[in-house]
PDB file of C-alpha atoms and ligand atoms in Angstrom:
ATOM      1  CA  UNK R  10     -53.809 -29.092  39.020  1.00 87.00           C
ATOM      2  CA  UNK R  11     -55.792 -29.248  42.223  1.00 96.00           C
ATOM      3  CA  UNK R  12     -54.166 -27.550  45.182  1.00 98.00           C
ATOM      4  CA  UNK R  13     -54.532 -29.325  48.516  1.00 98.00           C
ATOM      5  CA  UNK R  14     -54.881 -27.316  51.704  1.00 99.00           C
ATOM      6  CA  UNK R  15     -54.909 -28.199  55.385  1.00 98.00           C
ATOM      7  CA  UNK R  16     -56.084 -26.353  58.478  1.00 98.00           C
ATOM      8  CA  UNK R  17     -53.243 -25.407  60.834  1.00 98.00           C
ATOM      9  CA  UNK R  18     -55.211 -26.655  63.834  1.00 98.00           C
ATOM     10  CA  UNK R  19     -54.353 -30.183  62.765  1.00 98.00           C
ATOM     11  CA  UNK R  20     -50.985 -29.355  64.376  1.00 98.00           C
ATOM     12  CA  UNK R  21     -51.212 -26.247  66.531  1.00 97.00           C
ATOM     13  CA  UNK R  22     -53.640 -24.247  68.656  1.00 96.00           C
ATOM     14  CA  UNK R  23     -51.949 -20.848  68.429  1.00 95.00           C
ATOM     15  CA  UNK R  24     -49.660 -18.932  66.082  1.00 96.00           C
ATOM     16  CA  UNK R  25     -46.423 -18.205  67.913  1.00 96.00           C
ATOM     17  CA  UNK R  26     -43.433 -18.352  65.570  1.00 97.00           C
ATOM     18  CA  UNK R  27     -42.642 -21.846  66.884  1.00 97.00           C
ATOM     19  CA  UNK R  28     -46.215 -22.985  66.199  1.00 97.00           C
ATOM     20  CA  UNK R  29     -46.120 -21.386  62.747  1.00 98.00           C
ATOM     21  CA  UNK R  30     -42.908 -23.236  61.946  1.00 98.00           C
ATOM     22  CA  UNK R  31     -44.311 -26.563  63.101  1.00 98.00           C
ATOM     23  CA  UNK R  32     -47.520 -26.284  61.055  1.00 98.00           C
ATOM     24  CA  UNK R  33     -45.899 -24.849  57.920  1.00 98.00           C
ATOM     25  CA  UNK R  34     -42.994 -27.299  57.738  1.00 98.00           C
ATOM     26  CA  UNK R  35     -45.228 -30.289  58.549  1.00 98.00           C
ATOM     27  CA  UNK R  36     -47.813 -29.363  55.899  1.00 98.00           C
ATOM     28  CA  UNK R  37     -45.135 -28.766  53.259  1.00 98.00           C
ATOM     29  CA  UNK R  38     -43.331 -32.023  54.059  1.00 98.00           C
ATOM     30  CA  UNK R  39     -46.540 -33.960  53.392  1.00 98.00           C
ATOM     31  CA  UNK R  40     -47.093 -32.302  50.009  1.00 98.00           C
ATOM     32  CA  UNK R  41     -49.788 -29.785  50.906  1.00 99.00           C
ATOM     33  CA  UNK R  42     -49.831 -26.634  48.748  1.00 98.00           C
ATOM     34  CA  UNK R  43     -51.699 -24.339  51.128  1.00 98.00           C
ATOM     35  CA  UNK R  44     -51.756 -23.957  54.895  1.00 98.00           C
ATOM     36  CA  UNK R  45     -54.992 -22.443  56.183  1.00 98.00           C
ATOM     37  CA  UNK R  46     -54.249 -20.272  59.207  1.00 98.00           C
ATOM     38  CA  UNK R  47     -57.143 -19.547  61.586  1.00 97.00           C
ATOM     39  CA  UNK R  48     -56.828 -15.883  62.520  1.00 95.00           C
ATOM     40  CA  UNK R  49     -59.625 -15.006  64.915  1.00 92.00           C
ATOM     41  CA  UNK R  50     -57.456 -12.235  66.351  1.00 92.00           C
ATOM     42  CA  UNK R  51     -55.525 -10.630  63.457  1.00 94.00           C
ATOM     43  CA  UNK R  52     -53.310  -8.708  65.895  1.00 92.00           C
ATOM     44  CA  UNK R  53     -51.719 -12.004  66.888  1.00 91.00           C
ATOM     45  CA  UNK R  54     -49.682 -12.874  63.827  1.00 96.00           C
ATOM     46  CA  UNK R  55     -46.104 -12.025  62.995  1.00 97.00           C
ATOM     47  CA  UNK R  56     -46.705 -11.592  59.269  1.00 98.00           C
ATOM     48  CA  UNK R  57     -43.046 -11.185  58.311  1.00 98.00           C
ATOM     49  CA  UNK R  58     -41.992 -14.362  60.124  1.00 98.00           C
ATOM     50  CA  UNK R  59     -44.997 -16.274  58.751  1.00 98.00           C
ATOM     51  CA  UNK R  60     -44.259 -15.157  55.201  1.00 98.00           C
ATOM     52  CA  UNK R  61     -40.589 -16.105  55.533  1.00 98.00           C
ATOM     53  CA  UNK R  62     -41.529 -19.574  56.804  1.00 98.00           C
ATOM     54  CA  UNK R  63     -44.062 -20.066  53.994  1.00 98.00           C
ATOM     55  CA  UNK R  64     -41.581 -18.936  51.353  1.00 98.00           C
ATOM     56  CA  UNK R  65     -38.873 -21.208  52.737  1.00 98.00           C
ATOM     57  CA  UNK R  66     -41.267 -24.169  52.757  1.00 98.00           C
ATOM     58  CA  UNK R  67     -42.558 -23.324  49.267  1.00 98.00           C
ATOM     59  CA  UNK R  68     -46.235 -23.259  50.190  1.00 98.00           C
ATOM     60  CA  UNK R  69     -48.904 -20.532  50.354  1.00 98.00           C
ATOM     61  CA  UNK R  70     -50.883 -19.310  53.347  1.00 98.00           C
ATOM     62  CA  UNK R  71     -54.636 -18.749  53.404  1.00 98.00           C
ATOM     63  CA  UNK R  72     -56.492 -17.035  56.222  1.00 98.00           C
ATOM     64  CA  UNK R  73     -59.798 -18.201  57.678  1.00 98.00           C
ATOM     65  CA  UNK R  74     -61.776 -17.020  60.644  1.00 98.00           C
ATOM     66  CA  UNK R  75     -65.106 -16.937  62.411  1.00 98.00           C
ATOM     67  CA  UNK R  76     -66.272 -13.669  63.949  1.00 98.00           C
ATOM     68  CA  UNK R  77     -67.224 -13.407  67.627  1.00 97.00           C
ATOM     69  CA  UNK R  78     -70.492 -11.861  68.827  1.00 98.00           C
ATOM     70  CA  UNK R  79     -68.562  -8.697  69.752  1.00 98.00           C
ATOM     71  CA  UNK R  80     -67.640  -8.378  66.051  1.00 98.00           C
ATOM     72  CA  UNK R  81     -70.845  -9.742  64.532  1.00 98.00           C
ATOM     73  CA  UNK R  82     -71.353  -7.844  61.268  1.00 99.00           C
ATOM     74  CA  UNK R  83     -74.816  -9.437  60.900  1.00 99.00           C
ATOM     75  CA  UNK R  84     -75.912  -7.695  64.079  1.00 98.00           C
ATOM     76  CA  UNK R  85     -78.111  -4.593  64.292  1.00 98.00           C
ATOM     77  CA  UNK R  86     -75.644  -3.056  66.751  1.00 98.00           C
ATOM     78  CA  UNK R  87     -73.442  -0.513  64.919  1.00 98.00           C
ATOM     79  CA  UNK R  88     -70.578  -1.010  67.410  1.00 98.00           C
ATOM     80  CA  UNK R  89     -70.451  -4.764  66.734  1.00 98.00           C
ATOM     81  CA  UNK R  90     -70.638  -4.199  62.965  1.00 98.00           C
ATOM     82  CA  UNK R  91     -67.822  -1.655  63.156  1.00 98.00           C
ATOM     83  CA  UNK R  92     -65.647  -3.933  65.295  1.00 98.00           C
ATOM     84  CA  UNK R  93     -66.245  -6.901  62.966  1.00 98.00           C
ATOM     85  CA  UNK R  94     -65.378  -4.780  59.967  1.00 98.00           C
ATOM     86  CA  UNK R  95     -62.094  -3.739  61.626  1.00 98.00           C
ATOM     87  CA  UNK R  96     -61.217  -7.379  62.333  1.00 98.00           C
ATOM     88  CA  UNK R  97     -61.918  -8.339  58.715  1.00 98.00           C
ATOM     89  CA  UNK R  98     -59.854  -5.489  57.280  1.00 98.00           C
ATOM     90  CA  UNK R  99     -56.939  -6.439  59.560  1.00 98.00           C
ATOM     91  CA  UNK R 100     -57.313 -10.072  58.470  1.00 98.00           C
ATOM     92  CA  UNK R 101     -57.245  -8.902  54.857  1.00 98.00           C
ATOM     93  CA  UNK R 102     -54.060  -6.929  55.495  1.00 98.00           C
ATOM     94  CA  UNK R 103     -52.526 -10.042  57.086  1.00 98.00           C
ATOM     95  CA  UNK R 104     -53.585 -12.176  54.093  1.00 98.00           C
ATOM     96  CA  UNK R 105     -51.855  -9.737  51.756  1.00 98.00           C
ATOM     97  CA  UNK R 106     -48.766  -9.515  53.979  1.00 98.00           C
ATOM     98  CA  UNK R 107     -48.212 -13.268  54.082  1.00 98.00           C
ATOM     99  CA  UNK R 108     -48.564 -13.464  50.284  1.00 98.00           C
ATOM    100  CA  UNK R 109     -51.953 -15.182  50.421  1.00 98.00           C
ATOM    101  CA  UNK R 110     -54.799 -14.875  47.945  1.00 98.00           C
ATOM    102  CA  UNK R 111     -57.681 -16.232  50.039  1.00 98.00           C
ATOM    103  CA  UNK R 112     -59.590 -14.955  53.066  1.00 98.00           C
ATOM    104  CA  UNK R 113     -62.701 -16.879  54.050  1.00 98.00           C
ATOM    105  CA  UNK R 114     -64.787 -18.728  56.593  1.00 98.00           C
ATOM    106  CA  UNK R 115     -67.610 -17.533  58.781  1.00 98.00           C
ATOM    107  CA  UNK R 116     -66.748 -13.917  58.090  1.00 98.00           C
ATOM    108  CA  UNK R 117     -70.366 -12.837  57.499  1.00 99.00           C
ATOM    109  CA  UNK R 118     -71.749 -13.447  61.035  1.00 98.00           C
ATOM    110  CA  UNK R 119     -70.513 -14.669  64.379  1.00 98.00           C
ATOM    111  CA  UNK R 120     -69.468 -18.322  64.513  1.00 98.00           C
ATOM    112  CA  UNK R 121     -71.842 -19.253  67.295  1.00 98.00           C
ATOM    113  CA  UNK R 122     -75.145 -20.885  68.146  1.00 98.00           C
ATOM    114  CA  UNK R 123     -77.792 -18.199  67.705  1.00 98.00           C
ATOM    115  CA  UNK R 124     -81.149 -18.488  69.431  1.00 98.00           C
ATOM    116  CA  UNK R 125     -82.931 -16.183  66.966  1.00 98.00           C
ATOM    117  CA  UNK R 126     -83.141 -15.965  63.168  1.00 98.00           C
ATOM    118  CA  UNK R 127     -81.045 -13.403  61.309  1.00 98.00           C
ATOM    119  CA  UNK R 128     -82.866 -10.116  60.709  1.00 98.00           C
ATOM    120  CA  UNK R 129     -83.259  -8.259  57.425  1.00 98.00           C
ATOM    121  CA  UNK R 130     -81.309  -5.283  58.757  1.00 98.00           C
ATOM    122  CA  UNK R 131     -78.572  -7.504  60.181  1.00 98.00           C
ATOM    123  CA  UNK R 132     -78.203  -9.340  56.874  1.00 98.00           C
ATOM    124  CA  UNK R 133     -77.977  -6.019  55.023  1.00 98.00           C
ATOM    125  CA  UNK R 134     -75.243  -4.898  57.450  1.00 99.00           C
ATOM    126  CA  UNK R 135     -73.335  -8.095  56.717  1.00 99.00           C
ATOM    127  CA  UNK R 136     -73.679  -7.692  52.952  1.00 99.00           C
ATOM    128  CA  UNK R 137     -72.486  -4.066  53.186  1.00 98.00           C
ATOM    129  CA  UNK R 138     -69.351  -4.898  55.198  1.00 99.00           C
ATOM    130  CA  UNK R 139     -68.460  -7.848  52.975  1.00 99.00           C
ATOM    131  CA  UNK R 140     -68.939  -5.700  49.860  1.00 98.00           C
ATOM    132  CA  UNK R 141     -66.430  -3.137  51.171  1.00 98.00           C
ATOM    133  CA  UNK R 142     -64.040  -5.894  52.202  1.00 98.00           C
ATOM    134  CA  UNK R 143     -64.247  -7.562  48.789  1.00 98.00           C
ATOM    135  CA  UNK R 144     -63.717  -4.253  46.976  1.00 98.00           C
ATOM    136  CA  UNK R 145     -60.508  -3.728  48.931  1.00 98.00           C
ATOM    137  CA  UNK R 146     -59.479  -7.378  48.477  1.00 98.00           C
ATOM    138  CA  UNK R 147     -59.909  -7.078  44.708  1.00 98.00           C
ATOM    139  CA  UNK R 148     -57.188  -4.410  44.598  1.00 98.00           C
ATOM    140  CA  UNK R 149     -54.666  -7.045  45.725  1.00 97.00           C
ATOM    141  CA  UNK R 150     -56.103 -10.001  43.832  1.00 98.00           C
ATOM    142  CA  UNK R 151     -57.514 -11.639  46.975  1.00 98.00           C
ATOM    143  CA  UNK R 152     -60.600 -13.857  46.830  1.00 98.00           C
ATOM    144  CA  UNK R 153     -63.169 -13.700  49.628  1.00 99.00           C
ATOM    145  CA  UNK R 154     -64.784 -17.028  50.571  1.00 99.00           C
ATOM    146  CA  UNK R 155     -68.184 -17.289  52.223  1.00 99.00           C
ATOM    147  CA  UNK R 156     -68.432 -20.627  54.030  1.00 99.00           C
ATOM    148  CA  UNK R 157     -71.854 -22.157  54.605  1.00 99.00           C
ATOM    149  CA  UNK R 158     -71.893 -23.742  58.062  1.00 98.00           C
ATOM    150  CA  UNK R 159     -74.471 -25.660  60.038  1.00 98.00           C
ATOM    151  CA  UNK R 160     -77.286 -24.131  62.072  1.00 98.00           C
ATOM    152  CA  UNK R 161     -75.363 -24.427  65.351  1.00 98.00           C
ATOM    153  CA  UNK R 162     -72.579 -22.187  64.030  1.00 98.00           C
ATOM    154  CA  UNK R 163     -74.570 -19.438  62.263  1.00 98.00           C
ATOM    155  CA  UNK R 164     -78.166 -18.417  61.619  1.00 98.00           C
ATOM    156  CA  UNK R 165     -77.388 -16.730  58.288  1.00 98.00           C
ATOM    157  CA  UNK R 166     -75.901 -19.079  55.674  1.00 99.00           C
ATOM    158  CA  UNK R 167     -76.379 -22.828  56.140  1.00 99.00           C
ATOM    159  CA  UNK R 168     -76.439 -23.987  52.497  1.00 99.00           C
ATOM    160  CA  UNK R 169     -74.689 -23.357  49.214  1.00 98.00           C
ATOM    161  CA  UNK R 170     -77.879 -21.936  47.727  1.00 98.00           C
ATOM    162  CA  UNK R 171     -78.135 -19.366  50.537  1.00 98.00           C
ATOM    163  CA  UNK R 172     -74.510 -18.370  49.958  1.00 99.00           C
ATOM    164  CA  UNK R 173     -75.192 -17.855  46.237  1.00 98.00           C
ATOM    165  CA  UNK R 174     -78.112 -15.529  47.040  1.00 98.00           C
ATOM    166  CA  UNK R 175     -75.902 -13.638  49.473  1.00 98.00           C
ATOM    167  CA  UNK R 176     -73.183 -13.317  46.805  1.00 98.00           C
ATOM    168  CA  UNK R 177     -75.780 -11.993  44.353  1.00 98.00           C
ATOM    169  CA  UNK R 178     -76.620  -9.306  46.907  1.00 98.00           C
ATOM    170  CA  UNK R 179     -72.952  -8.394  47.382  1.00 98.00           C
ATOM    171  CA  UNK R 180     -72.645  -8.198  43.593  1.00 98.00           C
ATOM    172  CA  UNK R 181     -68.881  -8.501  43.089  1.00 98.00           C
ATOM    173  CA  UNK R 182     -66.940 -11.191  41.295  1.00 97.00           C
ATOM    174  CA  UNK R 183     -64.040 -11.850  43.693  1.00 98.00           C
ATOM    175  CA  UNK R 184     -66.298 -13.712  46.110  1.00 98.00           C
ATOM    176  CA  UNK R 185     -66.830 -17.454  46.016  1.00 98.00           C
ATOM    177  CA  UNK R 186     -68.929 -20.115  47.703  1.00 99.00           C
ATOM    178  CA  UNK R 187     -66.996 -22.164  50.242  1.00 99.00           C
ATOM    179  CA  UNK R 188     -68.548 -25.545  51.062  1.00 99.00           C
ATOM    180  CA  UNK R 189     -67.561 -28.002  53.797  1.00 99.00           C
ATOM    181  CA  UNK R 190     -68.596 -31.665  53.862  1.00 98.00           C
ATOM    182  CA  UNK R 191     -69.215 -31.582  57.632  1.00 98.00           C
ATOM    183  CA  UNK R 192     -71.757 -28.779  57.330  1.00 98.00           C
ATOM    184  CA  UNK R 193     -73.215 -30.094  54.051  1.00 99.00           C
ATOM    185  CA  UNK R 194     -73.852 -33.429  55.753  1.00 98.00           C
ATOM    186  CA  UNK R 195     -76.075 -31.640  58.268  1.00 98.00           C
ATOM    187  CA  UNK R 196     -77.798 -29.033  56.097  1.00 98.00           C
ATOM    188  CA  UNK R 197     -77.874 -29.935  52.387  1.00 98.00           C
ATOM    189  CA  UNK R 198     -80.715 -32.061  51.011  1.00 98.00           C
ATOM    190  CA  UNK R 199     -78.316 -33.592  48.522  1.00 98.00           C
ATOM    191  CA  UNK R 200     -74.562 -32.840  48.757  1.00 98.00           C
ATOM    192  CA  UNK R 201     -73.587 -33.580  45.125  1.00 98.00           C
ATOM    193  CA  UNK R 202     -76.594 -31.551  43.916  1.00 98.00           C
ATOM    194  CA  UNK R 203     -75.446 -28.620  46.059  1.00 99.00           C
ATOM    195  CA  UNK R 204     -71.996 -28.801  44.439  1.00 99.00           C
ATOM    196  CA  UNK R 205     -73.546 -28.887  40.963  1.00 98.00           C
ATOM    197  CA  UNK R 206     -75.838 -25.984  41.846  1.00 98.00           C
ATOM    198  CA  UNK R 207     -72.888 -23.831  42.932  1.00 98.00           C
ATOM    199  CA  UNK R 208     -70.944 -24.834  39.801  1.00 98.00           C
ATOM    200  CA  UNK R 209     -68.226 -22.375  38.880  1.00 98.00           C
ATOM    201  CA  UNK R 210     -69.053 -20.185  41.884  1.00 98.00           C
ATOM    202  CA  UNK R 211     -67.659 -22.892  44.177  1.00 98.00           C
ATOM    203  CA  UNK R 212     -64.146 -21.735  45.039  1.00 98.00           C
ATOM    204  CA  UNK R 213     -63.017 -23.577  48.164  1.00 98.00           C
ATOM    205  CA  UNK R 214     -63.957 -27.029  49.417  1.00 99.00           C
ATOM    206  CA  UNK R 215     -63.370 -28.307  52.965  1.00 99.00           C
ATOM    207  CA  UNK R 216     -63.204 -32.059  53.466  1.00 98.00           C
ATOM    208  CA  UNK R 217     -64.141 -33.239  56.953  1.00 98.00           C
ATOM    209  CA  UNK R 218     -65.256 -36.554  58.373  1.00 98.00           C
ATOM    210  CA  UNK R 219     -68.806 -36.407  59.821  1.00 98.00           C
ATOM    211  CA  UNK R 220     -67.325 -36.195  63.347  1.00 98.00           C
ATOM    212  CA  UNK R 221     -64.383 -34.009  62.239  1.00 98.00           C
ATOM    213  CA  UNK R 222     -61.957 -36.775  63.227  1.00 98.00           C
ATOM    214  CA  UNK R 223     -59.728 -39.066  61.157  1.00 98.00           C
ATOM    215  CA  UNK R 224     -60.799 -39.082  57.501  1.00 98.00           C
ATOM    216  CA  UNK R 225     -62.179 -42.489  56.553  1.00 98.00           C
ATOM    217  CA  UNK R 226     -63.240 -43.489  60.074  1.00 98.00           C
ATOM    218  CA  UNK R 227     -66.774 -42.066  59.975  1.00 98.00           C
ATOM    219  CA  UNK R 228     -69.854 -42.087  57.767  1.00 98.00           C
ATOM    220  CA  UNK R 229     -68.835 -39.454  55.188  1.00 98.00           C
ATOM    221  CA  UNK R 230     -69.213 -40.784  51.637  1.00 98.00           C
ATOM    222  CA  UNK R 231     -66.652 -38.841  49.680  1.00 98.00           C
ATOM    223  CA  UNK R 232     -67.048 -40.546  46.299  1.00 98.00           C
ATOM    224  CA  UNK R 233     -70.335 -38.897  45.226  1.00 98.00           C
ATOM    225  CA  UNK R 234     -69.079 -35.505  46.400  1.00 98.00           C
ATOM    226  CA  UNK R 235     -65.809 -35.774  44.462  1.00 98.00           C
ATOM    227  CA  UNK R 236     -67.670 -37.012  41.393  1.00 98.00           C
ATOM    228  CA  UNK R 237     -69.780 -33.866  41.553  1.00 98.00           C
ATOM    229  CA  UNK R 238     -66.586 -31.793  41.872  1.00 98.00           C
ATOM    230  CA  UNK R 239     -65.194 -33.529  38.784  1.00 98.00           C
ATOM    231  CA  UNK R 240     -68.472 -32.996  36.951  1.00 97.00           C
ATOM    232  CA  UNK R 241     -68.349 -29.220  37.451  1.00 98.00           C
ATOM    233  CA  UNK R 242     -64.667 -29.185  36.447  1.00 97.00           C
ATOM    234  CA  UNK R 243     -63.641 -28.018  39.918  1.00 98.00           C
ATOM    235  CA  UNK R 244     -59.970 -27.037  39.953  1.00 97.00           C
ATOM    236  CA  UNK R 245     -59.744 -24.814  43.023  1.00 98.00           C
ATOM    237  CA  UNK R 246     -58.439 -25.721  46.501  1.00 98.00           C
ATOM    238  CA  UNK R 247     -59.567 -28.836  48.352  1.00 98.00           C
ATOM    239  CA  UNK R 248     -58.723 -28.490  52.034  1.00 98.00           C
ATOM    240  CA  UNK R 249     -58.673 -30.938  54.918  1.00 98.00           C
ATOM    241  CA  UNK R 250     -60.029 -30.072  58.336  1.00 98.00           C
ATOM    242  CA  UNK R 251     -60.041 -32.200  61.491  1.00 98.00           C
ATOM    243  CA  UNK R 252     -60.265 -31.069  65.069  1.00 97.00           C
ATOM    244  CA  UNK R 253     -59.413 -32.809  68.323  1.00 97.00           C
ATOM    245  CA  UNK R 254     -59.522 -31.458  71.866  1.00 96.00           C
ATOM    246  CA  UNK R 255     -55.925 -32.597  72.274  1.00 94.00           C
ATOM    247  CA  UNK R 256     -54.835 -29.855  69.824  1.00 95.00           C
ATOM    248  CA  UNK R 257     -57.631 -27.286  69.370  1.00 92.00           C
ATOM    249  CA  UNK R 258     -57.522 -24.004  71.266  1.00 88.00           C
ATOM    250  CA  UNK R 259     -60.271 -22.834  73.611  1.00 89.00           C
ATOM    251  CA  UNK R 260     -61.526 -20.079  71.309  1.00 92.00           C
ATOM    252  CA  UNK R 261     -62.090 -21.717  67.901  1.00 92.00           C
ATOM    253  CA  UNK R 262     -62.413 -25.098  69.628  1.00 94.00           C
ATOM    254  CA  UNK R 263     -65.137 -23.671  71.850  1.00 94.00           C
ATOM    255  CA  UNK R 264     -66.965 -21.962  68.960  1.00 95.00           C
ATOM    256  CA  UNK R 265     -66.961 -25.147  66.871  1.00 95.00           C
ATOM    257  CA  UNK R 266     -67.752 -27.484  69.786  1.00 96.00           C
ATOM    258  CA  UNK R 267     -64.534 -29.480  69.784  1.00 96.00           C
ATOM    259  CA  UNK R 268     -65.015 -31.391  73.010  1.00 96.00           C
ATOM    260  CA  UNK R 269     -63.659 -34.855  72.222  1.00 97.00           C
ATOM    261  CA  UNK R 270     -60.155 -36.178  71.827  1.00 96.00           C
ATOM    262  CA  UNK R 271     -60.601 -37.814  68.401  1.00 97.00           C
ATOM    263  CA  UNK R 272     -56.950 -38.176  67.384  1.00 96.00           C
ATOM    264  CA  UNK R 273     -53.446 -37.375  68.612  1.00 95.00           C
ATOM    265  CA  UNK R 274     -51.055 -38.090  65.738  1.00 97.00           C
ATOM    266  CA  UNK R 275     -51.303 -34.943  63.581  1.00 98.00           C
ATOM    267  CA  UNK R 276     -48.756 -36.037  60.952  1.00 98.00           C
ATOM    268  CA  UNK R 277     -50.399 -39.421  60.471  1.00 98.00           C
ATOM    269  CA  UNK R 278     -53.904 -38.044  59.961  1.00 98.00           C
ATOM    270  CA  UNK R 279     -52.637 -35.277  57.666  1.00 98.00           C
ATOM    271  CA  UNK R 280     -50.744 -37.839  55.557  1.00 98.00           C
ATOM    272  CA  UNK R 281     -53.814 -40.073  55.348  1.00 98.00           C
ATOM    273  CA  UNK R 282     -56.014 -37.131  54.361  1.00 98.00           C
ATOM    274  CA  UNK R 283     -53.918 -35.879  51.448  1.00 98.00           C
ATOM    275  CA  UNK R 284     -53.645 -39.418  50.101  1.00 98.00           C
ATOM    276  CA  UNK R 285     -57.424 -39.893  50.381  1.00 98.00           C
ATOM    277  CA  UNK R 286     -58.282 -36.522  48.820  1.00 98.00           C
ATOM    278  CA  UNK R 287     -55.886 -37.074  45.897  1.00 98.00           C
ATOM    279  CA  UNK R 288     -57.213 -40.580  45.340  1.00 98.00           C
ATOM    280  CA  UNK R 289     -60.845 -39.414  45.406  1.00 98.00           C
ATOM    281  CA  UNK R 290     -60.170 -36.486  43.073  1.00 98.00           C
ATOM    282  CA  UNK R 291     -58.132 -38.583  40.615  1.00 98.00           C
ATOM    283  CA  UNK R 292     -60.667 -41.449  40.630  1.00 98.00           C
ATOM    284  CA  UNK R 293     -63.547 -39.045  40.122  1.00 98.00           C
ATOM    285  CA  UNK R 294     -61.812 -37.362  37.168  1.00 97.00           C
ATOM    286  CA  UNK R 295     -60.979 -40.732  35.571  1.00 97.00           C
ATOM    287  CA  UNK R 296     -64.565 -41.888  35.987  1.00 96.00           C
ATOM    288  CA  UNK R 297     -65.904 -38.700  34.429  1.00 93.00           C
ATOM    289  CA  UNK R 298     -63.470 -39.082  31.504  1.00 94.00           C
ATOM    290  CA  UNK R 299     -64.649 -42.671  30.945  1.00 95.00           C
ATOM    291  CA  UNK R 300     -68.307 -41.654  31.114  1.00 92.00           C
ATOM    292  CA  UNK R 301     -67.700 -38.869  28.598  1.00 90.00           C
ATOM    293  CA  UNK R 302     -66.698 -41.551  26.054  1.00 93.00           C
ATOM    294  CA  UNK R 303     -69.867 -43.633  26.483  1.00 90.00           C
TER     295      UNK R 303
HETATM  296  C1  LER I 405     -66.267 -24.101  61.168  1.00 65.13           C
HETATM  297  O1  LER I 405     -67.021 -25.149  61.670  1.00 65.13           O
HETATM  298  C2  LER I 405     -65.483 -24.571  60.001  1.00 65.13           C
HETATM  299  O2  LER I 405     -65.902 -25.390  59.235  1.00 65.13           O
HETATM  300  C3  LER I 405     -64.150 -24.052  59.788  1.00 65.13           C
HETATM  301  O3  LER I 405     -63.880 -23.934  58.441  1.00 65.13           O
HETATM  302  C4  LER I 405     -63.834 -22.846  60.612  1.00 65.13           C
HETATM  303  O4  LER I 405     -62.526 -22.488  60.455  1.00 65.13           O
HETATM  304 MN1   MN I 406     -64.879 -25.660  57.288  1.00 65.13          MN
END
């Protein structure tokens, strides 16, 4: 059974206990299985309270983040690499403490617009830190997700193919490719082909409209993407993301360029998204089953 996830910033900008309660109870009430908590600063989470809220709501937490330049593990500056590594290990501890099994996102570089290409030494630094992180994560059964994002949010991994090469270099099996329709729409030559190429290494899939607003109101064609997911037998999480300046915080909102007020009614867009994702996934699986009989 596919698990459906949703990014907490559909409801809240921060993670006070009141914000945690709002996002967790709202996601659970709409039938989501996983709430993805953005944790750019892992010191700012009350893990015990978060875990209690998740347990009470009967859903699981996942942690995602984008590193800042001060913690850029793809840098050649040892202080930045060290700081980034500390952030990631704290985020891993938080993932474990809330009972989660997934830590991912732009954890391999800063989430920012670079003005220079990644360097060989910087990439090697990134691979080294992620290898250590994944080794530790494996001890608690946690999967590490490497999310390909567009050129304005990293200079290191913009496509699924690049992520697969990076994973080959890390060389461990608790890492997966994380794709996102918003970024794929900008960077992939052919979205469904990218999904097929990643195959069973695809482990997390973000669904976004092309403008990151209300699903179904933009130009994103979900059908071919979900058919490709069905074709590869994808049965891992499918997660909804949407960002609006009326909710997003200054930090992640600033990093991801969330300048416009694209929606206000969080519950309504979250309800529409889970219905759309379920419909697309179910239709795609039925179509594949019919085609298999031809
Ligand atoms: C960044 O643009 C992104 O896609 C998100 O998954 C970051 O949390
Ligand atoms: Mn994403």
